[in-house]
CSV table of C-alpha atoms in Angstrom, one decimal:
chain,number,residue,atom,x,y,z
A,1111,MET,CA,6.3,40.8,27.1
A,1112,SER,CA,4.8,38.0,29.2
A,1113,ASP,CA,1.3,39.6,29.1
A,1114,LEU,CA,1.5,39.8,25.3
A,1115,ALA,CA,2.5,36.2,24.9
A,1116,LEU,CA,-0.3,35.1,27.4
A,1117,SER,CA,-3.0,37.1,25.6
A,1118,ALA,CA,-1.8,35.7,22.2
A,1119,ALA,CA,-2.0,32.2,23.6
A,1120,ILE,CA,-5.5,32.8,24.9
A,1121,ARG,CA,-6.6,34.2,21.6
A,1122,ILE,CA,-5.1,31.2,19.6
A,1123,THR,CA,-6.8,28.6,21.9
A,1124,GLN,CA,-10.2,30.3,21.8
A,1125,ALA,CA,-10.2,30.8,18.0
A,1126,VAL,CA,-12.8,28.9,16.2
A,1127,PRO,CA,-11.2,27.0,13.3
A,1128,THR,CA,-12.9,27.3,9.9
A,1129,PRO,CA,-13.7,23.9,8.5
A,1130,ALA,CA,-11.6,22.8,5.5
A,1131,PRO,CA,-13.5,22.2,2.3
A,1132,THR,CA,-14.2,18.5,1.9
A,1133,THR,CA,-13.1,16.8,-1.3
A,1134,PRO,CA,-15.6,14.6,-3.1
A,1135,GLY,CA,-15.1,10.8,-2.6
A,1136,TYR,CA,-13.5,8.7,-5.3
A,1137,SER,CA,-16.1,7.9,-7.9
A,1138,GLY,CA,-13.9,5.7,-10.2
A,1139,ASP,CA,-13.5,1.9,-10.3
A,1140,GLU,CA,-12.3,0.4,-7.0
A,1141,ALA,CA,-10.1,-2.0,-8.8
A,1142,ASP,CA,-7.9,0.9,-9.7
A,1143,ILE,CA,-7.0,1.6,-6.1
A,1144,THR,CA,-6.9,-1.9,-4.5
A,1145,PRO,CA,-3.9,-4.2,-4.7
A,1146,THR,CA,-5.8,-7.2,-6.1
A,1147,TRP,CA,-4.2,-10.6,-6.1
A,1148,VAL,CA,-0.9,-9.2,-7.2
A,1149,GLY,CA,-0.5,-7.3,-4.0
A,1150,PHE,CA,-1.6,-10.3,-2.0
A,1151,VAL,CA,1.0,-12.5,-3.7
A,1152,ALA,CA,3.8,-10.0,-3.2
A,1153,THR,CA,3.0,-9.5,0.5
A,1154,PHE,CA,2.8,-13.3,1.0
A,1155,LEU,CA,6.2,-13.8,-0.7
A,1156,VAL,CA,7.8,-11.1,1.5
A,1157,ALA,CA,6.3,-12.8,4.6
A,1158,ILE,CA,7.6,-16.3,3.5
A,1159,LEU,CA,11.0,-14.9,2.7
A,1160,THR,CA,11.2,-13.2,6.1
A,1161,VAL,CA,10.3,-16.4,7.9
A,1162,LEU,CA,12.9,-18.3,6.0
A,1163,LEU,CA,15.5,-15.7,6.7
A,1164,LEU,CA,14.8,-15.8,10.4
A,1165,VAL,CA,15.0,-19.6,10.5
A,1166,ASP,CA,18.4,-19.5,8.7
A,1167,MET,CA,19.7,-16.8,11.0
A,1168,ASN,CA,18.6,-18.7,14.0
A,1169,ARG,CA,20.4,-21.8,12.7
A,1170,ARG,CA,23.6,-19.9,12.0
A,1171,VAL,CA,23.6,-18.3,15.4
A,1172,ARG,CA,23.1,-21.6,17.1
A,1173,ARG,CA,25.9,-23.2,15.1
A,1174,VAL,CA,28.3,-20.4,16.1
A,1175,ARG,CA,27.3,-20.8,19.8
A,1176,TYR,CA,27.9,-24.6,19.7
A,1177,ARG,CA,31.3,-24.1,18.1
A,1178,GLU,CA,32.3,-21.7,20.8
A,1179,GLU,CA,31.1,-24.1,23.5
A,1180,VAL,CA,33.2,-26.9,21.9
A,1181,ARG,CA,36.2,-24.7,21.6
A,1182,VAL,CA,36.0,-23.7,25.3
A,1183,LYS,CA,35.6,-27.3,26.3
A,1184,LEU,CA,38.6,-28.4,24.3
A,1185,GLU,CA,40.7,-25.6,25.7
A,1186,ALA,CA,39.8,-26.6,29.2
A,1187,GLU,CA,40.6,-30.2,28.5
A,1188,ALA,CA,44.0,-29.2,27.0
A,1189,ALA,CA,44.8,-27.0,30.0
A,1190,GLU,CA,43.8,-29.8,32.4
A,1191,ALA,CA,46.0,-32.3,30.4
A,1192,ALA,CA,48.9,-29.9,30.5
A,1193,ALA,CA,48.5,-29.4,34.2
A,1194,SER,CA,48.3,-33.1,35.0
A,1195,SER,CA,51.4,-33.8,32.8
A,1196,SER,CA,53.4,-31.1,34.5
A,1197,GLN,CA,52.5,-32.6,37.9
A,1198,LYS,CA,53.5,-36.1,36.8
A,1199,LYS,CA,56.9,-34.7,35.7
A,1200,LYS,CA,57.5,-33.1,39.1
A,1201,SER,CA,56.7,-36.3,41.0
C-alpha cells in the first residue's frame, strides 16, 4: 500500500499540467467596471465615519476610566475618614 501511494505521488508531481484556455480581455468601456467618483465618495465617507467612531469610543473609554479612578479615590478617603473617626472614639 505504501509503494502504491508513493508511486501515485511521484506521478502526480511529475505530471505536466495542461494550460487552461485564456479568456479574452475586456473590450468594453472601462467606465463600466471602475467605481468612478461615487466609489471614491462612498469609501471616503466610510473612512471618515470610522475615524469619528474611534474618536468617540476613545472618549467614552477615557471617561469610564476617570470615573473609576475617582470612585476608588473617594472610597479610599471614606475608609480613611472612618478609620480616623473610630480611632478618635477609642481615645
